[in-house]
Amino acid sequence: MLNRLTEIFRREQVTEDMLEDASRLFSENYGVWGQPPPGGRSFGKPGSRVKMSASRLRAQCLPEGSRSSYARVTVNGTLAGHAFACRWQCGDRQVCWITQLVVHRDYRERRLATTLLLALLDSGDDIFGIMSSHPAACKALARAFGNFVFPQVPLDFARQHAAGVLTGSPVSYIKNARLCGNIFNSGDVSGLKCGVDSNFFVDHDEPLDALARLKELGDGH
């Protein structure tokens, strides 16, 4: 019998020990560095694991003064997954952005990501977002927060409001991300509908394998 426990913590409740555990989960399970494009700068050696220290995790996902939170799920006492969220205002709407979502490779495809996201959901949230190349993360967000099937994701709303949402973020990698895709630039011929360039060059082999299992995600992904 599996004993599953989901917990949520406000930014100021997150201890250094929690962050050490979270950074270990991320560093061992998130992904590997990919090859940057010509002229691009990689933060790690291509093929090596993407790692993050506890201090960098706090600075990036729990910035000082932000309305950030941390959710974790343990299975029989083992940290099996976590999610960080940050909230801010965009006009009269409240944004809830998932700044990190990681599930241990031994516990995937058990709806743990959806469980974490639902735990973070607040009745005052109006806009939801995540920056991820992994289709499972995007699908979990759509299922947990909007119950969307991918062809019906409201891209018109993204076209109108994405720039304002990103620039209002207290999280630097979100604030500085560049919108890309043909809903933002009609001259974009990359085939991308809606995306961002965060200069975070993670290898896409695992996401592409996941995409093959999920089959086609539909417009915008």
PDB file of C-alpha atoms in Angstrom:
ATOM      1  CA  MET A   1       0.000   0.000   0.000  1.00  0.00           C
ATOM      2  CA  LEU A   2       1.360   3.418  -0.990  1.00  0.00           C
ATOM      3  CA  ASN A   3       1.209   6.237   1.536  1.00  0.00           C
ATOM      4  CA  ARG A   4       0.984   9.475  -0.461  1.00  0.00           C
ATOM      5  CA  LEU A   5       1.238  12.864   1.279  1.00  0.00           C
ATOM      6  CA  THR A   6       0.847  16.263  -0.416  1.00  0.00           C
ATOM      7  CA  GLU A   7       1.954  19.415   1.429  1.00  0.00           C
ATOM      8  CA  ILE A   8       1.949  23.133   0.553  1.00  0.00           C
ATOM      9  CA  PHE A   9       4.184  25.841   2.011  1.00  0.00           C
ATOM     10  CA  ARG A  10       4.268  29.629   1.622  1.00  0.00           C
ATOM     11  CA  ARG A  11       7.583  31.162   0.570  1.00  0.00           C
ATOM     12  CA  GLU A  12       8.527  32.155   4.108  1.00  0.00           C
ATOM     13  CA  GLN A  13       7.807  28.622   5.404  1.00  0.00           C
ATOM     14  CA  VAL A  14      10.266  26.909   3.060  1.00  0.00           C
ATOM     15  CA  THR A  15      13.382  25.844   4.976  1.00  0.00           C
ATOM     16  CA  GLU A  16      16.903  25.273   3.717  1.00  0.00           C
ATOM     17  CA  ASP A  17      16.514  21.534   4.279  1.00  0.00           C
ATOM     18  CA  MET A  18      13.409  21.536   2.058  1.00  0.00           C
ATOM     19  CA  LEU A  19      15.333  23.384  -0.636  1.00  0.00           C
ATOM     20  CA  GLU A  20      18.257  20.964  -0.421  1.00  0.00           C
ATOM     21  CA  ASP A  21      15.837  18.081  -1.000  1.00  0.00           C
ATOM     22  CA  ALA A  22      14.129  19.987  -3.817  1.00  0.00           C
ATOM     23  CA  SER A  23      17.421  20.850  -5.527  1.00  0.00           C
ATOM     24  CA  ARG A  24      18.467  17.188  -5.360  1.00  0.00           C
ATOM     25  CA  LEU A  25      15.170  16.077  -6.917  1.00  0.00           C
ATOM     26  CA  PHE A  26      15.589  18.658  -9.690  1.00  0.00           C
ATOM     27  CA  SER A  27      19.244  17.893 -10.375  1.00  0.00           C
ATOM     28  CA  GLU A  28      18.682  14.140 -10.590  1.00  0.00           C
ATOM     29  CA  ASN A  29      15.425  14.138 -12.558  1.00  0.00           C
ATOM     30  CA  TYR A  30      14.864  17.325 -14.569  1.00  0.00           C
ATOM     31  CA  GLY A  31      16.839  16.768 -17.754  1.00  0.00           C
ATOM     32  CA  VAL A  32      20.150  17.234 -19.554  1.00  0.00           C
ATOM     33  CA  TRP A  33      21.697  20.183 -21.341  1.00  0.00           C
ATOM     34  CA  GLY A  34      21.185  20.371 -25.076  1.00  0.00           C
ATOM     35  CA  GLN A  35      23.368  21.872 -27.782  1.00  0.00           C
ATOM     36  CA  PRO A  36      22.823  25.640 -28.034  1.00  0.00           C
ATOM     37  CA  PRO A  37      22.207  27.130 -31.486  1.00  0.00           C
ATOM     38  CA  PRO A  38      25.005  29.026 -33.252  1.00  0.00           C
ATOM     39  CA  GLY A  39      25.732  32.119 -31.206  1.00  0.00           C
ATOM     40  CA  GLY A  40      23.809  30.780 -28.214  1.00  0.00           C
ATOM     41  CA  ARG A  41      25.358  30.289 -24.788  1.00  0.00           C
ATOM     42  CA  SER A  42      24.759  27.118 -22.793  1.00  0.00           C
ATOM     43  CA  PHE A  43      24.883  27.138 -18.998  1.00  0.00           C
ATOM     44  CA  GLY A  44      26.206  23.572 -18.913  1.00  0.00           C
ATOM     45  CA  LYS A  45      28.014  20.945 -20.957  1.00  0.00           C
ATOM     46  CA  PRO A  46      25.706  19.371 -23.574  1.00  0.00           C
ATOM     47  CA  GLY A  47      24.682  15.917 -22.393  1.00  0.00           C
ATOM     48  CA  SER A  48      25.330  16.635 -18.707  1.00  0.00           C
ATOM     49  CA  ARG A  49      22.496  16.857 -16.194  1.00  0.00           C
ATOM     50  CA  VAL A  50      20.887  20.227 -15.514  1.00  0.00           C
ATOM     51  CA  LYS A  51      21.611  21.014 -11.872  1.00  0.00           C
ATOM     52  CA  MET A  52      20.452  23.701  -9.499  1.00  0.00           C
ATOM     53  CA  SER A  53      21.697  24.564  -6.024  1.00  0.00           C
ATOM     54  CA  ALA A  54      19.372  25.269  -3.120  1.00  0.00           C
ATOM     55  CA  SER A  55      20.390  28.940  -3.102  1.00  0.00           C
ATOM     56  CA  ARG A  56      19.696  29.363  -6.804  1.00  0.00           C
ATOM     57  CA  LEU A  57      16.399  27.544  -6.416  1.00  0.00           C
ATOM     58  CA  ARG A  58      15.337  30.003  -3.726  1.00  0.00           C
ATOM     59  CA  ALA A  59      16.423  33.004  -5.789  1.00  0.00           C
ATOM     60  CA  GLN A  60      14.697  31.772  -8.952  1.00  0.00           C
ATOM     61  CA  CYS A  61      11.496  30.208  -7.619  1.00  0.00           C
ATOM     62  CA  LEU A  62      10.999  32.018  -4.302  1.00  0.00           C
ATOM     63  CA  PRO A  63      12.258  35.567  -4.978  1.00  0.00           C
ATOM     64  CA  GLU A  64      12.242  37.935  -2.023  1.00  0.00           C
ATOM     65  CA  GLY A  65       8.952  39.788  -1.617  1.00  0.00           C
ATOM     66  CA  SER A  66       7.073  37.573  -4.073  1.00  0.00           C
ATOM     67  CA  ARG A  67       3.848  35.659  -3.459  1.00  0.00           C
ATOM     68  CA  SER A  68       5.410  32.285  -4.056  1.00  0.00           C
ATOM     69  CA  SER A  69       4.634  28.824  -2.751  1.00  0.00           C
ATOM     70  CA  TYR A  70       6.003  25.297  -2.798  1.00  0.00           C
ATOM     71  CA  ALA A  71       4.084  22.026  -3.008  1.00  0.00           C
ATOM     72  CA  ARG A  72       5.600  18.600  -2.581  1.00  0.00           C
ATOM     73  CA  VAL A  73       4.341  15.047  -2.688  1.00  0.00           C
ATOM     74  CA  THR A  74       5.997  12.166  -0.869  1.00  0.00           C
ATOM     75  CA  VAL A  75       5.310   8.483  -1.453  1.00  0.00           C
ATOM     76  CA  ASN A  76       6.165   6.225   1.471  1.00  0.00           C
ATOM     77  CA  GLY A  77       8.422   8.983   2.791  1.00  0.00           C
ATOM     78  CA  THR A  78      10.301   9.539  -0.493  1.00  0.00           C
ATOM     79  CA  LEU A  79      10.123  12.930  -2.202  1.00  0.00           C
ATOM     80  CA  ALA A  80       8.419  11.974  -5.456  1.00  0.00           C
ATOM     81  CA  GLY A  81       7.653  15.381  -6.941  1.00  0.00           C
ATOM     82  CA  HIS A  82       7.382  19.093  -6.324  1.00  0.00           C
ATOM     83  CA  ALA A  83       6.040  22.277  -7.854  1.00  0.00           C
ATOM     84  CA  PHE A  84       6.788  25.947  -7.252  1.00  0.00           C
ATOM     85  CA  ALA A  85       4.268  28.672  -8.079  1.00  0.00           C
ATOM     86  CA  CYS A  86       4.425  32.463  -8.134  1.00  0.00           C
ATOM     87  CA  ARG A  87       1.499  34.896  -8.224  1.00  0.00           C
ATOM     88  CA  TRP A  88       1.323  38.486  -9.386  1.00  0.00           C
ATOM     89  CA  GLN A  89      -1.198  40.956 -10.750  1.00  0.00           C
ATOM     90  CA  CYS A  90      -1.707  41.716 -14.426  1.00  0.00           C
ATOM     91  CA  GLY A  91      -4.207  44.549 -14.490  1.00  0.00           C
ATOM     92  CA  ASP A  92      -7.202  43.333 -12.513  1.00  0.00           C
ATOM     93  CA  ARG A  93      -6.317  39.654 -13.024  1.00  0.00           C
ATOM     94  CA  GLN A  94      -4.282  37.384 -10.769  1.00  0.00           C
ATOM     95  CA  VAL A  95      -1.594  35.321 -12.480  1.00  0.00           C
ATOM     96  CA  CYS A  96      -0.556  31.910 -11.163  1.00  0.00           C
ATOM     97  CA  TRP A  97       2.635  30.767 -12.877  1.00  0.00           C
ATOM     98  CA  ILE A  98       4.224  27.382 -12.282  1.00  0.00           C
ATOM     99  CA  THR A  99       7.909  28.225 -12.036  1.00  0.00           C
ATOM    100  CA  GLN A 100       9.093  24.634 -11.618  1.00  0.00           C
ATOM    101  CA  LEU A 101       7.454  21.209 -11.879  1.00  0.00           C
ATOM    102  CA  VAL A 102       9.482  18.029 -11.398  1.00  0.00           C
ATOM    103  CA  VAL A 103       8.419  14.428 -10.804  1.00  0.00           C
ATOM    104  CA  HIS A 104      10.927  11.706  -9.939  1.00  0.00           C
ATOM    105  CA  ARG A 105      11.435   9.383 -12.908  1.00  0.00           C
ATOM    106  CA  ASP A 106      10.349   6.368 -10.816  1.00  0.00           C
ATOM    107  CA  TYR A 107       6.966   7.960 -10.038  1.00  0.00           C
ATOM    108  CA  ARG A 108       5.878   9.365 -13.394  1.00  0.00           C
ATOM    109  CA  GLU A 109       2.562   8.656 -15.132  1.00  0.00           C
ATOM    110  CA  ARG A 110       0.797   8.407 -11.762  1.00  0.00           C
ATOM    111  CA  ARG A 111      -0.918  11.824 -11.948  1.00  0.00           C
ATOM    112  CA  LEU A 112       1.432  13.259  -9.329  1.00  0.00           C
ATOM    113  CA  ALA A 113       1.994  16.397 -11.426  1.00  0.00           C
ATOM    114  CA  THR A 114      -1.760  16.996 -11.618  1.00  0.00           C
ATOM    115  CA  THR A 115      -2.038  16.402  -7.861  1.00  0.00           C
ATOM    116  CA  LEU A 116       0.641  19.022  -7.171  1.00  0.00           C
ATOM    117  CA  LEU A 117      -0.934  21.584  -9.480  1.00  0.00           C
ATOM    118  CA  LEU A 118      -4.406  21.126  -8.016  1.00  0.00           C
ATOM    119  CA  ALA A 119      -2.942  21.604  -4.545  1.00  0.00           C
ATOM    120  CA  LEU A 120      -1.561  24.992  -5.635  1.00  0.00           C
ATOM    121  CA  LEU A 121      -4.785  26.200  -7.265  1.00  0.00           C
ATOM    122  CA  ASP A 122      -6.411  29.244  -5.647  1.00  0.00           C
ATOM    123  CA  SER A 123      -9.946  30.495  -6.242  1.00  0.00           C
ATOM    124  CA  GLY A 124      -8.596  33.981  -6.986  1.00  0.00           C
ATOM    125  CA  ASP A 125      -6.428  32.845  -9.908  1.00  0.00           C
ATOM    126  CA  ASP A 126      -7.453  34.096 -13.360  1.00  0.00           C
ATOM    127  CA  ILE A 127      -4.434  33.406 -15.594  1.00  0.00           C
ATOM    128  CA  PHE A 128      -2.227  30.314 -15.546  1.00  0.00           C
ATOM    129  CA  GLY A 129       1.112  29.661 -17.169  1.00  0.00           C
ATOM    130  CA  ILE A 130       4.167  27.442 -17.353  1.00  0.00           C
ATOM    131  CA  MET A 131       7.363  27.519 -19.426  1.00  0.00           C
ATOM    132  CA  SER A 132       8.182  23.947 -20.325  1.00  0.00           C
ATOM    133  CA  SER A 133       9.253  21.986 -23.377  1.00  0.00           C
ATOM    134  CA  HIS A 134       7.878  18.820 -21.791  1.00  0.00           C
ATOM    135  CA  PRO A 135       4.422  17.884 -23.123  1.00  0.00           C
ATOM    136  CA  ALA A 136       3.504  16.042 -19.916  1.00  0.00           C
ATOM    137  CA  ALA A 137       3.955  19.254 -17.907  1.00  0.00           C
ATOM    138  CA  CYS A 138       1.862  21.278 -20.367  1.00  0.00           C
ATOM    139  CA  LYS A 139      -0.827  18.621 -20.448  1.00  0.00           C
ATOM    140  CA  ALA A 140      -0.922  18.398 -16.639  1.00  0.00           C
ATOM    141  CA  LEU A 141      -1.373  22.176 -16.377  1.00  0.00           C
ATOM    142  CA  ALA A 142      -4.170  22.228 -18.953  1.00  0.00           C
ATOM    143  CA  ARG A 143      -5.936  19.347 -17.252  1.00  0.00           C
ATOM    144  CA  ALA A 144      -5.545  20.651 -13.688  1.00  0.00           C
ATOM    145  CA  PHE A 145      -6.310  24.339 -14.211  1.00  0.00           C
ATOM    146  CA  GLY A 146      -8.475  24.568 -17.283  1.00  0.00           C
ATOM    147  CA  ASN A 147      -9.643  21.128 -18.335  1.00  0.00           C
ATOM    148  CA  PHE A 148      -8.623  22.078 -21.880  1.00  0.00           C
ATOM    149  CA  VAL A 149      -7.957  19.698 -24.710  1.00  0.00           C
ATOM    150  CA  PHE A 150      -5.028  21.092 -26.620  1.00  0.00           C
ATOM    151  CA  PRO A 151      -6.743  22.141 -29.862  1.00  0.00           C
ATOM    152  CA  GLN A 152      -9.048  24.351 -27.773  1.00  0.00           C
ATOM    153  CA  VAL A 153      -6.398  26.166 -25.729  1.00  0.00           C
ATOM    154  CA  PRO A 154      -7.415  29.866 -26.020  1.00  0.00           C
ATOM    155  CA  LEU A 155      -4.518  31.215 -28.060  1.00  0.00           C
ATOM    156  CA  ASP A 156      -6.303  34.514 -28.753  1.00  0.00           C
ATOM    157  CA  PHE A 157      -6.033  35.345 -25.056  1.00  0.00           C
ATOM    158  CA  ALA A 158      -2.317  34.553 -25.137  1.00  0.00           C
ATOM    159  CA  ARG A 159      -1.869  36.761 -28.202  1.00  0.00           C
ATOM    160  CA  GLN A 160      -3.464  39.712 -26.423  1.00  0.00           C
ATOM    161  CA  HIS A 161      -2.079  39.353 -22.910  1.00  0.00           C
ATOM    162  CA  ALA A 162       1.106  37.240 -22.868  1.00  0.00           C
ATOM    163  CA  ALA A 163       3.511  40.180 -23.126  1.00  0.00           C
ATOM    164  CA  GLY A 164       1.915  41.994 -20.197  1.00  0.00           C
ATOM    165  CA  VAL A 165       1.799  38.848 -18.094  1.00  0.00           C
ATOM    166  CA  LEU A 166       5.500  38.100 -18.610  1.00  0.00           C
ATOM    167  CA  THR A 167       6.805  41.620 -18.054  1.00  0.00           C
ATOM    168  CA  GLY A 168       4.880  41.879 -14.785  1.00  0.00           C
ATOM    169  CA  SER A 169       6.530  38.805 -13.293  1.00  0.00           C
ATOM    170  CA  PRO A 170       8.883  39.106 -10.299  1.00  0.00           C
ATOM    171  CA  VAL A 171      10.698  35.986 -11.566  1.00  0.00           C
ATOM    172  CA  SER A 172      13.620  37.045 -13.757  1.00  0.00           C
ATOM    173  CA  TYR A 173      13.641  34.157 -16.261  1.00  0.00           C
ATOM    174  CA  ILE A 174       9.936  34.716 -16.949  1.00  0.00           C
ATOM    175  CA  LYS A 175      10.192  38.502 -17.125  1.00  0.00           C
ATOM    176  CA  ASN A 176      13.094  38.325 -19.594  1.00  0.00           C
ATOM    177  CA  ALA A 177      11.725  35.556 -21.840  1.00  0.00           C
ATOM    178  CA  ARG A 178      11.087  36.446 -25.488  1.00  0.00           C
ATOM    179  CA  LEU A 179       7.732  35.569 -27.017  1.00  0.00           C
ATOM    180  CA  CYS A 180       7.925  33.575 -30.233  1.00  0.00           C
ATOM    181  CA  GLY A 181       5.564  31.788 -32.575  1.00  0.00           C
ATOM    182  CA  ASN A 182       3.290  32.947 -35.370  1.00  0.00           C
ATOM    183  CA  ILE A 183       0.501  34.168 -33.080  1.00  0.00           C
ATOM    184  CA  PHE A 184       2.924  36.896 -31.951  1.00  0.00           C
ATOM    185  CA  ASN A 185       4.824  37.374 -35.211  1.00  0.00           C
ATOM    186  CA  SER A 186       3.124  36.598 -38.504  1.00  0.00           C
ATOM    187  CA  GLY A 187       6.560  36.367 -40.128  1.00  0.00           C
ATOM    188  CA  ASP A 188       7.618  33.470 -37.889  1.00  0.00           C
ATOM    189  CA  VAL A 189       8.070  30.457 -40.185  1.00  0.00           C
ATOM    190  CA  SER A 190       9.462  28.062 -37.554  1.00  0.00           C
ATOM    191  CA  GLY A 191       6.166  26.188 -37.323  1.00  0.00           C
ATOM    192  CA  LEU A 192       5.726  27.207 -33.679  1.00  0.00           C
ATOM    193  CA  LYS A 193       2.344  28.642 -32.747  1.00  0.00           C
ATOM    194  CA  CYS A 194       2.877  29.931 -29.214  1.00  0.00           C
ATOM    195  CA  GLY A 195       6.074  29.759 -27.207  1.00  0.00           C
ATOM    196  CA  VAL A 196       8.916  31.584 -25.524  1.00  0.00           C
ATOM    197  CA  ASP A 197      12.675  31.678 -25.909  1.00  0.00           C
ATOM    198  CA  SER A 198      14.175  31.532 -22.419  1.00  0.00           C
ATOM    199  CA  ASN A 199      17.769  30.760 -23.551  1.00  0.00           C
ATOM    200  CA  PHE A 200      17.536  27.587 -21.457  1.00  0.00           C
ATOM    201  CA  PHE A 201      18.846  24.982 -23.886  1.00  0.00           C
ATOM    202  CA  VAL A 202      17.613  21.679 -22.471  1.00  0.00           C
ATOM    203  CA  ASP A 203      17.943  18.547 -24.590  1.00  0.00           C
ATOM    204  CA  HIS A 204      14.593  17.605 -26.157  1.00  0.00           C
ATOM    205  CA  ASP A 205      15.044  13.845 -26.550  1.00  0.00           C
ATOM    206  CA  GLU A 206      12.994  13.016 -23.457  1.00  0.00           C
ATOM    207  CA  PRO A 207      10.197  15.519 -24.229  1.00  0.00           C
ATOM    208  CA  LEU A 208      10.025  14.198 -27.793  1.00  0.00           C
ATOM    209  CA  ASP A 209       9.775  10.645 -26.495  1.00  0.00           C
ATOM    210  CA  ALA A 210       6.954  11.755 -24.213  1.00  0.00           C
ATOM    211  CA  LEU A 211       5.299  13.521 -27.131  1.00  0.00           C
ATOM    212  CA  ALA A 212       5.424  10.319 -29.150  1.00  0.00           C
ATOM    213  CA  ARG A 213       3.649   8.509 -26.318  1.00  0.00           C
ATOM    214  CA  LEU A 214       1.042  11.240 -25.978  1.00  0.00           C
ATOM    215  CA  LYS A 215       0.732  11.446 -29.775  1.00  0.00           C
ATOM    216  CA  GLU A 216      -0.141  14.842 -31.229  1.00  0.00           C
ATOM    217  CA  LEU A 217      -0.819  17.642 -28.772  1.00  0.00           C
ATOM    218  CA  GLY A 218      -2.572  19.937 -31.224  1.00  0.00           C
ATOM    219  CA  ASP A 219      -2.256  23.612 -32.094  1.00  0.00           C
ATOM    220  CA  GLY A 220       0.134  25.699 -30.063  1.00  0.00           C
ATOM    221  CA  HIS A 221       2.322  22.910 -28.670  1.00  0.00           C
TER     222      HIS A 221
END
